């Protein structure tokens, strides 16, 4: 490909303590936590609202937060879900036990409520927010692995923003990759790519007649899906259907229609996937209207503005969390969260053999009630970097355990941890790659994080 050299005079903005790129669950948690500790924070988001996959992506259900006995996810994420419940952003019939106690139970919510709450929280914390803005380049000192500043672009053109610390919460490790930090890419460093889904929102569901809440709901829905595939109603024989979930009133959010063969790091693939996803949603609309009780009169309200990417690029961190750690229920001295969700690797093609693999994976890779594994701080630091962290889907983990911790509650715990770590680094001069993790854990515990490890260490876990 030919190269074009671009030269511009770029305005330089004020120097922040911390710049967070990406305002999904991880980025919002990081920015708000750091600002509450007194840092001058800029939060940058490419979409038009905060929340990432929870809002722009219409993934409007929080993954399990309890282990059947107690709530594992504390701190910022607990504050968020409890506030949403008090304000009526969680549908009737969903009780606090969903996130405080019950085993492998999802918590649905209304995305507009979450948008409003996140706006309020960042403003109250004093976070500076830049929506509809992307990070397109960086200024680094490669020898010391320090980021000096980031080049942003929006309707006003280019802006150079210097800062003392930086957090990559893009999901795709965009900032870390621009810095030259080593990363692993799905499809390049793995044999397969877990496909994305374009989620959607529907109105007109009669939840009194629908299968919601019945113990036989999913098996019956699966049977009806198989019949629809046999009748040729769907263009691809995809038997993996996450399904329709109540959001409130007559509303439901649909997670259906895997878009196979999509490389989420290629613009052409993303473009094709969004168009293909909308076609699939129209097919599933007809399926629900014709095959699922209570859905005869449904109307498609909207498809998501953001593709539901599950796998793209992850950093190579100071430590890589592995499926062996998960299966051993390993606890780490530097863990910044604990979690219980099963390994959730979606089908990678529409064959019956792949669907059988998916069906049986949960039995092999599922923690029991009362069990959990740790999420160490060291999977959030690009190896060797001094003032750069990553949180959320782009953490340092192998493919299998990534399938368990790529979700919103885990991302929020990671975000709170790196936001807090960045402020600790500012106050002490400790680099990200050599932070006193005993002090970090003490601060996170004071913020309400549930961190049951019996012993702490000033040094992070390394391989």
Coordinates of C-alpha atoms in Angstrom, one line a residue, residues 11 36 95 110 115 172 179 194 209 217 315 342 372 393-394 404 439 459:
X11 CA -3.5 22.6 18.8
X36 CA -13.3 10.8 42.9
X95 CA -35.1 -8.4 42.6
X110 CA -33.1 -0.1 30.4
X115 CA -27.1 6.6 29.8
X172 CA -10.0 -3.5 20.9
X179 CA 1.8 2.7 21.4
X194 CA -15.7 -15.8 18.0
X209 CA -47.9 -14.9 27.6
X217 CA -38.3 -21.4 28.3
X315 CA -2.7 -6.9 25.3
X342 CA -18.7 -19.9 33.1
X372 CA -14.7 -18.0 42.3
X393 CA -12.2 -6.9 26.9
X394 CA -8.6 -6.1 25.9
X404 CA -15.6 -15.7 31.1
X439 CA -1.6 -0.4 48.7
X459 CA 4.6 -7.1 44.0

